Amino acid sequence: MSTDDKVTVSAAEFHRNVGVYQDIALTKPVTITKNGRERTVLLSAQEYARLKRRDRRVIAAGELSERQVDAIRNARVPDRYADLDKEIKD
């Protein structure tokens, strides 16, 4: 869902027509403004769930399984990034 597809509405207008904007939010974000400034965004439950799935979790190295440690240890940087090696040289 691209932000170009969003609808912007004042808080007063949103309050008067909540159902309308809930329906719109099923297909595109609805940005709600207060005093002319963006304040909140209404999203469909499906879009919210999609965004939540993209969340990342930070864990300590000691929490990694042996399999995960092996995967990291054996990971290789693709050749197309070889020019970045100069960034980490002494």
PDB file of N, CA and C in Angstrom:
ATOM      1  N   MET A   1       0.854  -1.168   0.000  1.00  0.00           N
ATOM      2  CA  MET A   1       0.000   0.000   0.000  1.00  0.00           C
ATOM      3  C   MET A   1       0.899   1.229   0.000  1.00  0.00           C
ATOM      4  N   SER A   2       0.766   2.077  -0.943  1.00  0.00           N
ATOM      5  CA  SER A   2       1.650   3.242  -1.029  1.00  0.00           C
ATOM      6  C   SER A   2       1.028   4.429  -0.307  1.00  0.00           C
ATOM      7  N   THR A   3       1.866   5.299   0.230  1.00  0.00           N
ATOM      8  CA  THR A   3       1.362   6.468   0.943  1.00  0.00           C
ATOM      9  C   THR A   3       0.726   7.478  -0.004  1.00  0.00           C
ATOM     10  N   ASP A   4       0.950   7.337  -1.325  1.00  0.00           N
ATOM     11  CA  ASP A   4       0.313   8.232  -2.293  1.00  0.00           C
ATOM     12  C   ASP A   4      -1.192   8.014  -2.320  1.00  0.00           C
ATOM     13  N   ASP A   5      -1.629   6.857  -1.827  1.00  0.00           N
ATOM     14  CA  ASP A   5      -3.041   6.511  -1.859  1.00  0.00           C
ATOM     15  C   ASP A   5      -3.789   6.946  -0.606  1.00  0.00           C
ATOM     16  N   LYS A   6      -3.132   7.666   0.294  1.00  0.00           N
ATOM     17  CA  LYS A   6      -3.780   7.988   1.560  1.00  0.00           C
ATOM     18  C   LYS A   6      -4.826   9.082   1.406  1.00  0.00           C
ATOM     19  N   VAL A   7      -5.734   9.097   2.355  1.00  0.00           N
ATOM     20  CA  VAL A   7      -6.765  10.122   2.452  1.00  0.00           C
ATOM     21  C   VAL A   7      -6.456  10.917   3.713  1.00  0.00           C
ATOM     22  N   THR A   8      -6.576  12.230   3.643  1.00  0.00           N
ATOM     23  CA  THR A   8      -6.333  13.075   4.812  1.00  0.00           C
ATOM     24  C   THR A   8      -7.633  13.760   5.200  1.00  0.00           C
ATOM     25  N   VAL A   9      -7.922  13.757   6.498  1.00  0.00           N
ATOM     26  CA  VAL A   9      -9.176  14.313   6.997  1.00  0.00           C
ATOM     27  C   VAL A   9      -8.921  14.956   8.362  1.00  0.00           C
ATOM     28  N   SER A  10      -9.666  16.013   8.662  1.00  0.00           N
ATOM     29  CA  SER A  10      -9.536  16.644   9.982  1.00  0.00           C
ATOM     30  C   SER A  10     -10.183  15.746  11.033  1.00  0.00           C
ATOM     31  N   ALA A  11      -9.781  15.936  12.279  1.00  0.00           N
ATOM     32  CA  ALA A  11     -10.358  15.147  13.372  1.00  0.00           C
ATOM     33  C   ALA A  11     -11.865  15.392  13.472  1.00  0.00           C
ATOM     34  N   ALA A  12     -12.294  16.628  13.263  1.00  0.00           N
ATOM     35  CA  ALA A  12     -13.721  16.952  13.335  1.00  0.00           C
ATOM     36  C   ALA A  12     -14.501  16.216  12.248  1.00  0.00           C
ATOM     37  N   GLU A  13     -13.975  16.247  11.020  1.00  0.00           N
ATOM     38  CA  GLU A  13     -14.635  15.546   9.913  1.00  0.00           C
ATOM     39  C   GLU A  13     -14.645  14.042  10.164  1.00  0.00           C
ATOM     40  N   PHE A  14     -13.536  13.512  10.655  1.00  0.00           N
ATOM     41  CA  PHE A  14     -13.460  12.081  10.965  1.00  0.00           C
ATOM     42  C   PHE A  14     -14.524  11.722  12.001  1.00  0.00           C
ATOM     43  N   HIS A  15     -14.648  12.526  13.028  1.00  0.00           N
ATOM     44  CA  HIS A  15     -15.614  12.272  14.099  1.00  0.00           C
ATOM     45  C   HIS A  15     -17.046  12.252  13.558  1.00  0.00           C
ATOM     46  N   ARG A  16     -17.353  13.151  12.628  1.00  0.00           N
ATOM     47  CA  ARG A  16     -18.700  13.218  12.051  1.00  0.00           C
ATOM     48  C   ARG A  16     -19.015  12.024  11.165  1.00  0.00           C
ATOM     49  N   ASN A  17     -17.990  11.414  10.554  1.00  0.00           N
ATOM     50  CA  ASN A  17     -18.215  10.345   9.575  1.00  0.00           C
ATOM     51  C   ASN A  17     -17.300   9.143   9.815  1.00  0.00           C
ATOM     52  N   VAL A  18     -17.234   8.686  11.052  1.00  0.00           N
ATOM     53  CA  VAL A  18     -16.326   7.592  11.414  1.00  0.00           C
ATOM     54  C   VAL A  18     -16.509   6.385  10.503  1.00  0.00           C
ATOM     55  N   GLY A  19     -17.739   5.980  10.292  1.00  0.00           N
ATOM     56  CA  GLY A  19     -18.011   4.789   9.479  1.00  0.00           C
ATOM     57  C   GLY A  19     -17.489   4.905   8.058  1.00  0.00           C
ATOM     58  N   VAL A  20     -17.645   6.080   7.475  1.00  0.00           N
ATOM     59  CA  VAL A  20     -17.157   6.311   6.112  1.00  0.00           C
ATOM     60  C   VAL A  20     -15.647   6.118   6.058  1.00  0.00           C
ATOM     61  N   TYR A  21     -14.948   6.717   7.023  1.00  0.00           N
ATOM     62  CA  TYR A  21     -13.485   6.641   7.006  1.00  0.00           C
ATOM     63  C   TYR A  21     -12.970   5.263   7.410  1.00  0.00           C
ATOM     64  N   GLN A  22     -13.741   4.543   8.230  1.00  0.00           N
ATOM     65  CA  GLN A  22     -13.374   3.154   8.517  1.00  0.00           C
ATOM     66  C   GLN A  22     -13.448   2.325   7.239  1.00  0.00           C
ATOM     67  N   ASP A  23     -14.463   2.562   6.440  1.00  0.00           N
ATOM     68  CA  ASP A  23     -14.590   1.837   5.169  1.00  0.00           C
ATOM     69  C   ASP A  23     -13.449   2.195   4.220  1.00  0.00           C
ATOM     70  N   ILE A  24     -13.104   3.460   4.133  1.00  0.00           N
ATOM     71  CA  ILE A  24     -11.996   3.881   3.268  1.00  0.00           C
ATOM     72  C   ILE A  24     -10.696   3.236   3.729  1.00  0.00           C
ATOM     73  N   ALA A  25     -10.501   3.158   5.049  1.00  0.00           N
ATOM     74  CA  ALA A  25      -9.262   2.595   5.603  1.00  0.00           C
ATOM     75  C   ALA A  25      -9.084   1.119   5.262  1.00  0.00           C
ATOM     76  N   LEU A  26     -10.124   0.462   4.813  1.00  0.00           N
ATOM     77  CA  LEU A  26      -9.987  -0.929   4.373  1.00  0.00           C
ATOM     78  C   LEU A  26      -9.145  -1.030   3.112  1.00  0.00           C
ATOM     79  N   THR A  27      -9.066   0.059   2.348  1.00  0.00           N
ATOM     80  CA  THR A  27      -8.321   0.023   1.088  1.00  0.00           C
ATOM     81  C   THR A  27      -7.139   0.988   1.020  1.00  0.00           C
ATOM     82  N   LYS A  28      -7.113   1.998   1.902  1.00  0.00           N
ATOM     83  CA  LYS A  28      -5.995   2.952   1.905  1.00  0.00           C
ATOM     84  C   LYS A  28      -5.922   3.625   3.269  1.00  0.00           C
ATOM     85  N   PRO A  29      -4.742   4.091   3.658  1.00  0.00           N
ATOM     86  CA  PRO A  29      -4.604   4.762   4.954  1.00  0.00           C
ATOM     87  C   PRO A  29      -5.412   6.055   5.010  1.00  0.00           C
ATOM     88  N   VAL A  30      -5.958   6.329   6.176  1.00  0.00           N
ATOM     89  CA  VAL A  30      -6.664   7.583   6.420  1.00  0.00           C
ATOM     90  C   VAL A  30      -5.858   8.355   7.466  1.00  0.00           C
ATOM     91  N   THR A  31      -5.287   9.478   7.059  1.00  0.00           N
ATOM     92  CA  THR A  31      -4.519  10.315   7.978  1.00  0.00           C
ATOM     93  C   THR A  31      -5.469  11.316   8.613  1.00  0.00           C
ATOM     94  N   ILE A  32      -5.448  11.361   9.944  1.00  0.00           N
ATOM     95  CA  ILE A  32      -6.331  12.255  10.689  1.00  0.00           C
ATOM     96  C   ILE A  32      -5.484  13.401  11.236  1.00  0.00           C
ATOM     97  N   THR A  33      -5.907  14.621  10.917  1.00  0.00           N
ATOM     98  CA  THR A  33      -5.144  15.797  11.343  1.00  0.00           C
ATOM     99  C   THR A  33      -5.825  16.489  12.521  1.00  0.00           C
ATOM    100  N   LYS A  34      -5.019  17.186  13.295  1.00  0.00           N
ATOM    101  CA  LYS A  34      -5.538  18.031  14.370  1.00  0.00           C
ATOM    102  C   LYS A  34      -4.783  19.346  14.274  1.00  0.00           C
ATOM    103  N   ASN A  35      -5.522  20.431  14.185  1.00  0.00           N
ATOM    104  CA  ASN A  35      -4.926  21.761  14.003  1.00  0.00           C
ATOM    105  C   ASN A  35      -4.004  21.796  12.784  1.00  0.00           C
ATOM    106  N   GLY A  36      -4.407  21.096  11.727  1.00  0.00           N
ATOM    107  CA  GLY A  36      -3.657  21.112  10.480  1.00  0.00           C
ATOM    108  C   GLY A  36      -2.429  20.223  10.440  1.00  0.00           C
ATOM    109  N   ARG A  37      -2.159  19.504  11.522  1.00  0.00           N
ATOM    110  CA  ARG A  37      -0.977  18.632  11.567  1.00  0.00           C
ATOM    111  C   ARG A  37      -1.394  17.170  11.597  1.00  0.00           C
ATOM    112  N   GLU A  38      -0.658  16.349  10.857  1.00  0.00           N
ATOM    113  CA  GLU A  38      -0.934  14.913  10.880  1.00  0.00           C
ATOM    114  C   GLU A  38      -0.753  14.397  12.298  1.00  0.00           C
ATOM    115  N   ARG A  39      -1.747  13.664  12.785  1.00  0.00           N
ATOM    116  CA  ARG A  39      -1.696  13.201  14.173  1.00  0.00           C
ATOM    117  C   ARG A  39      -1.773  11.687  14.275  1.00  0.00           C
ATOM    118  N   THR A  40      -2.711  11.073  13.569  1.00  0.00           N
ATOM    119  CA  THR A  40      -2.860   9.616  13.604  1.00  0.00           C
ATOM    120  C   THR A  40      -3.182   9.112  12.210  1.00  0.00           C
ATOM    121  N   VAL A  41      -3.013   7.800  12.041  1.00  0.00           N
ATOM    122  CA  VAL A  41      -3.345   7.162  10.771  1.00  0.00           C
ATOM    123  C   VAL A  41      -4.199   5.942  11.066  1.00  0.00           C
ATOM    124  N   LEU A  42      -5.312   5.831  10.373  1.00  0.00           N
ATOM    125  CA  LEU A  42      -6.205   4.691  10.504  1.00  0.00           C
ATOM    126  C   LEU A  42      -5.897   3.715   9.377  1.00  0.00           C
ATOM    127  N   LEU A  43      -5.622   2.458   9.754  1.00  0.00           N
ATOM    128  CA  LEU A  43      -5.301   1.404   8.787  1.00  0.00           C
ATOM    129  C   LEU A  43      -6.266   0.251   8.946  1.00  0.00           C
ATOM    130  N   SER A  44      -6.398  -0.548   7.908  1.00  0.00           N
ATOM    131  CA  SER A  44      -7.181  -1.770   8.038  1.00  0.00           C
ATOM    132  C   SER A  44      -6.440  -2.733   8.957  1.00  0.00           C
ATOM    133  N   ALA A  45      -7.173  -3.645   9.576  1.00  0.00           N
ATOM    134  CA  ALA A  45      -6.550  -4.654  10.436  1.00  0.00           C
ATOM    135  C   ALA A  45      -5.571  -5.496   9.624  1.00  0.00           C
ATOM    136  N   GLN A  46      -5.910  -5.769   8.379  1.00  0.00           N
ATOM    137  CA  GLN A  46      -5.036  -6.566   7.510  1.00  0.00           C
ATOM    138  C   GLN A  46      -3.710  -5.840   7.253  1.00  0.00           C
ATOM    139  N   GLU A  47      -3.759  -4.557   6.975  1.00  0.00           N
ATOM    140  CA  GLU A  47      -2.534  -3.789   6.727  1.00  0.00           C
ATOM    141  C   GLU A  47      -1.703  -3.681   8.002  1.00  0.00           C
ATOM    142  N   TYR A  48      -2.363  -3.480   9.132  1.00  0.00           N
ATOM    143  CA  TYR A  48      -1.649  -3.407  10.404  1.00  0.00           C
ATOM    144  C   TYR A  48      -0.930  -4.730  10.678  1.00  0.00           C
ATOM    145  N   ALA A  49      -1.606  -5.846  10.465  1.00  0.00           N
ATOM    146  CA  ALA A  49      -0.989  -7.162  10.681  1.00  0.00           C
ATOM    147  C   ALA A  49       0.211  -7.354   9.751  1.00  0.00           C
ATOM    148  N   ARG A  50       0.091  -6.908   8.503  1.00  0.00           N
ATOM    149  CA  ARG A  50       1.206  -7.021   7.555  1.00  0.00           C
ATOM    150  C   ARG A  50       2.411  -6.229   8.056  1.00  0.00           C
ATOM    151  N   LEU A  51       2.176  -5.036   8.535  1.00  0.00           N
ATOM    152  CA  LEU A  51       3.269  -4.214   9.049  1.00  0.00           C
ATOM    153  C   LEU A  51       3.880  -4.820  10.312  1.00  0.00           C
ATOM    154  N   LYS A  52       3.059  -5.378  11.176  1.00  0.00           N
ATOM    155  CA  LYS A  52       3.568  -6.003  12.399  1.00  0.00           C
ATOM    156  C   LYS A  52       4.443  -7.210  12.082  1.00  0.00           C
ATOM    157  N   ARG A  53       4.107  -7.939  11.049  1.00  0.00           N
ATOM    158  CA  ARG A  53       4.927  -9.101  10.663  1.00  0.00           C
ATOM    159  C   ARG A  53       6.325  -8.668  10.265  1.00  0.00           C
ATOM    160  N   ARG A  54       6.473  -7.444   9.850  1.00  0.00           N
ATOM    161  CA  ARG A  54       7.780  -6.942   9.428  1.00  0.00           C
ATOM    162  C   ARG A  54       8.623  -6.471  10.605  1.00  0.00           C
ATOM    163  N   ASP A  55       8.022  -6.419  11.800  1.00  0.00           N
ATOM    164  CA  ASP A  55       8.785  -6.020  12.989  1.00  0.00           C
ATOM    165  C   ASP A  55       9.964  -6.949  13.176  1.00  0.00           C
ATOM    166  N   ARG A  56      11.000  -6.405  13.729  1.00  0.00           N
ATOM    167  CA  ARG A  56      12.184  -7.207  14.022  1.00  0.00           C
ATOM    168  C   ARG A  56      12.345  -7.275  15.520  1.00  0.00           C
ATOM    169  N   ARG A  57      12.897  -8.377  15.965  1.00  0.00           N
ATOM    170  CA  ARG A  57      13.112  -8.585  17.388  1.00  0.00           C
ATOM    171  C   ARG A  57      14.603  -8.594  17.660  1.00  0.00           C
ATOM    172  N   VAL A  58      15.023  -7.865  18.666  1.00  0.00           N
ATOM    173  CA  VAL A  58      16.434  -7.826  19.042  1.00  0.00           C
ATOM    174  C   VAL A  58      16.667  -8.894  20.096  1.00  0.00           C
ATOM    175  N   ILE A  59      17.701  -9.719  19.872  1.00  0.00           N
ATOM    176  CA  ILE A  59      18.038 -10.754  20.848  1.00  0.00           C
ATOM    177  C   ILE A  59      19.534 -10.721  21.127  1.00  0.00           C
ATOM    178  N   ALA A  60      19.897 -11.194  22.294  1.00  0.00           N
ATOM    179  CA  ALA A  60      21.313 -11.274  22.663  1.00  0.00           C
ATOM    180  C   ALA A  60      21.945 -12.458  21.944  1.00  0.00           C
ATOM    181  N   ALA A  61      23.239 -12.360  21.683  1.00  0.00           N
ATOM    182  CA  ALA A  61      23.942 -13.439  20.978  1.00  0.00           C
ATOM    183  C   ALA A  61      23.751 -14.776  21.686  1.00  0.00           C
ATOM    184  N   GLY A  62      23.708 -14.768  23.008  1.00  0.00           N
ATOM    185  CA  GLY A  62      23.538 -16.003  23.775  1.00  0.00           C
ATOM    186  C   GLY A  62      22.192 -16.670  23.582  1.00  0.00           C
ATOM    187  N   GLU A  63      21.229 -15.953  23.035  1.00  0.00           N
ATOM    188  CA  GLU A  63      19.896 -16.509  22.793  1.00  0.00           C
ATOM    189  C   GLU A  63      19.797 -17.236  21.454  1.00  0.00           C
ATOM    190  N   LEU A  64      20.817 -17.106  20.613  1.00  0.00           N
ATOM    191  CA  LEU A  64      20.795 -17.759  19.302  1.00  0.00           C
ATOM    192  C   LEU A  64      21.004 -19.255  19.453  1.00  0.00           C
ATOM    193  N   SER A  65      20.293 -20.011  18.635  1.00  0.00           N
ATOM    194  CA  SER A  65      20.496 -21.462  18.616  1.00  0.00           C
ATOM    195  C   SER A  65      21.810 -21.764  17.891  1.00  0.00           C
ATOM    196  N   GLU A  66      22.317 -22.967  18.070  1.00  0.00           N
ATOM    197  CA  GLU A  66      23.553 -23.365  17.385  1.00  0.00           C
ATOM    198  C   GLU A  66      23.358 -23.291  15.866  1.00  0.00           C
ATOM    199  N   ARG A  67      22.181 -23.653  15.411  1.00  0.00           N
ATOM    200  CA  ARG A  67      21.869 -23.600  13.976  1.00  0.00           C
ATOM    201  C   ARG A  67      21.954 -22.157  13.461  1.00  0.00           C
ATOM    202  N   GLN A  68      21.411 -21.206  14.222  1.00  0.00           N
ATOM    203  CA  GLN A  68      21.461 -19.801  13.822  1.00  0.00           C
ATOM    204  C   GLN A  68      22.899 -19.283  13.817  1.00  0.00           C
ATOM    205  N   VAL A  69      23.675 -19.680  14.827  1.00  0.00           N
ATOM    206  CA  VAL A  69      25.080 -19.270  14.891  1.00  0.00           C
ATOM    207  C   VAL A  69      25.838 -19.814  13.687  1.00  0.00           C
ATOM    208  N   ASP A  70      25.596 -21.086  13.343  1.00  0.00           N
ATOM    209  CA  ASP A  70      26.250 -21.684  12.173  1.00  0.00           C
ATOM    210  C   ASP A  70      25.861 -20.946  10.895  1.00  0.00           C
ATOM    211  N   ALA A  71      24.585 -20.578  10.776  1.00  0.00           N
ATOM    212  CA  ALA A  71      24.125 -19.864   9.580  1.00  0.00           C
ATOM    213  C   ALA A  71      24.844 -18.519   9.451  1.00  0.00           C
ATOM    214  N   ILE A  72      25.007 -17.831  10.562  1.00  0.00           N
ATOM    215  CA  ILE A  72      25.720 -16.547  10.540  1.00  0.00           C
ATOM    216  C   ILE A  72      27.190 -16.760  10.209  1.00  0.00           C
ATOM    217  N   ARG A  73      27.777 -17.744  10.856  1.00  0.00           N
ATOM    218  CA  ARG A  73      29.203 -18.034  10.651  1.00  0.00           C
ATOM    219  C   ARG A  73      29.498 -18.374   9.184  1.00  0.00           C
ATOM    220  N   ASN A  74      28.574 -19.066   8.537  1.00  0.00           N
ATOM    221  CA  ASN A  74      28.788 -19.524   7.163  1.00  0.00           C
ATOM    222  C   ASN A  74      28.237 -18.570   6.102  1.00  0.00           C
ATOM    223  N   ALA A  75      27.643 -17.475   6.531  1.00  0.00           N
ATOM    224  CA  ALA A  75      27.075 -16.516   5.574  1.00  0.00           C
ATOM    225  C   ALA A  75      28.192 -15.829   4.795  1.00  0.00           C
ATOM    226  N   ARG A  76      27.942 -15.574   3.539  1.00  0.00           N
ATOM    227  CA  ARG A  76      28.918 -14.904   2.674  1.00  0.00           C
ATOM    228  C   ARG A  76      28.261 -13.690   2.031  1.00  0.00           C
ATOM    229  N   VAL A  77      29.026 -12.646   1.909  1.00  0.00           N
ATOM    230  CA  VAL A  77      28.541 -11.426   1.264  1.00  0.00           C
ATOM    231  C   VAL A  77      28.570 -11.643  -0.244  1.00  0.00           C
ATOM    232  N   PRO A  78      27.485 -11.312  -0.940  1.00  0.00           N
ATOM    233  CA  PRO A  78      27.463 -11.457  -2.394  1.00  0.00           C
ATOM    234  C   PRO A  78      28.575 -10.636  -3.054  1.00  0.00           C
ATOM    235  N   ASP A  79      29.113 -11.155  -4.137  1.00  0.00           N
ATOM    236  CA  ASP A  79      30.207 -10.496  -4.863  1.00  0.00           C
ATOM    237  C   ASP A  79      29.871  -9.063  -5.276  1.00  0.00           C
ATOM    238  N   ARG A  80      28.604  -8.783  -5.525  1.00  0.00           N
ATOM    239  CA  ARG A  80      28.238  -7.441  -5.990  1.00  0.00           C
ATOM    240  C   ARG A  80      28.521  -6.364  -4.937  1.00  0.00           C
ATOM    241  N   TYR A  81      28.794  -6.770  -3.692  1.00  0.00           N
ATOM    242  CA  TYR A  81      29.118  -5.811  -2.634  1.00  0.00           C
ATOM    243  C   TYR A  81      30.611  -5.756  -2.322  1.00  0.00           C
ATOM    244  N   ALA A  82      31.434  -6.369  -3.141  1.00  0.00           N
ATOM    245  CA  ALA A  82      32.884  -6.419  -2.907  1.00  0.00           C
ATOM    246  C   ALA A  82      33.498  -5.022  -2.808  1.00  0.00           C
ATOM    247  N   ASP A  83      32.944  -4.065  -3.542  1.00  0.00           N
ATOM    248  CA  ASP A  83      33.507  -2.710  -3.501  1.00  0.00           C
ATOM    249  C   ASP A  83      33.347  -2.055  -2.124  1.00  0.00           C
ATOM    250  N   LEU A  84      32.505  -2.594  -1.273  1.00  0.00           N
ATOM    251  CA  LEU A  84      32.328  -2.042   0.069  1.00  0.00           C
ATOM    252  C   LEU A  84      33.403  -2.514   1.043  1.00  0.00           C
ATOM    253  N   ASP A  85      34.196  -3.506   0.644  1.00  0.00           N
ATOM    254  CA  ASP A  85      35.260  -4.011   1.515  1.00  0.00           C
ATOM    255  C   ASP A  85      36.211  -2.899   1.943  1.00  0.00           C
ATOM    256  N   LYS A  86      36.439  -1.949   1.060  1.00  0.00           N
ATOM    257  CA  LYS A  86      37.365  -0.856   1.379  1.00  0.00           C
ATOM    258  C   LYS A  86      36.867  -0.018   2.560  1.00  0.00           C
ATOM    259  N   GLU A  87      35.579  -0.058   2.835  1.00  0.00           N
ATOM    260  CA  GLU A  87      35.007   0.716   3.936  1.00  0.00           C
ATOM    261  C   GLU A  87      35.418   0.168   5.303  1.00  0.00           C
ATOM    262  N   ILE A  88      35.770  -1.119   5.374  1.00  0.00           N
ATOM    263  CA  ILE A  88      36.096  -1.714   6.672  1.00  0.00           C
ATOM    264  C   ILE A  88      37.574  -2.031   6.845  1.00  0.00           C
ATOM    265  N   LYS A  89      38.382  -1.659   5.878  1.00  0.00           N
ATOM    266  CA  LYS A  89      39.830  -1.887   5.994  1.00  0.00           C
ATOM    267  C   LYS A  89      40.450  -0.826   6.873  1.00  0.00           C
ATOM    268  N   ASP A  90      41.525  -1.217   7.584  1.00  0.00           N
ATOM    269  CA  ASP A  90      42.232  -0.281   8.490  1.00  0.00           C
ATOM    270  C   ASP A  90      42.829   0.852   7.741  1.00  0.00           C
TER     271      ASP A  90
END
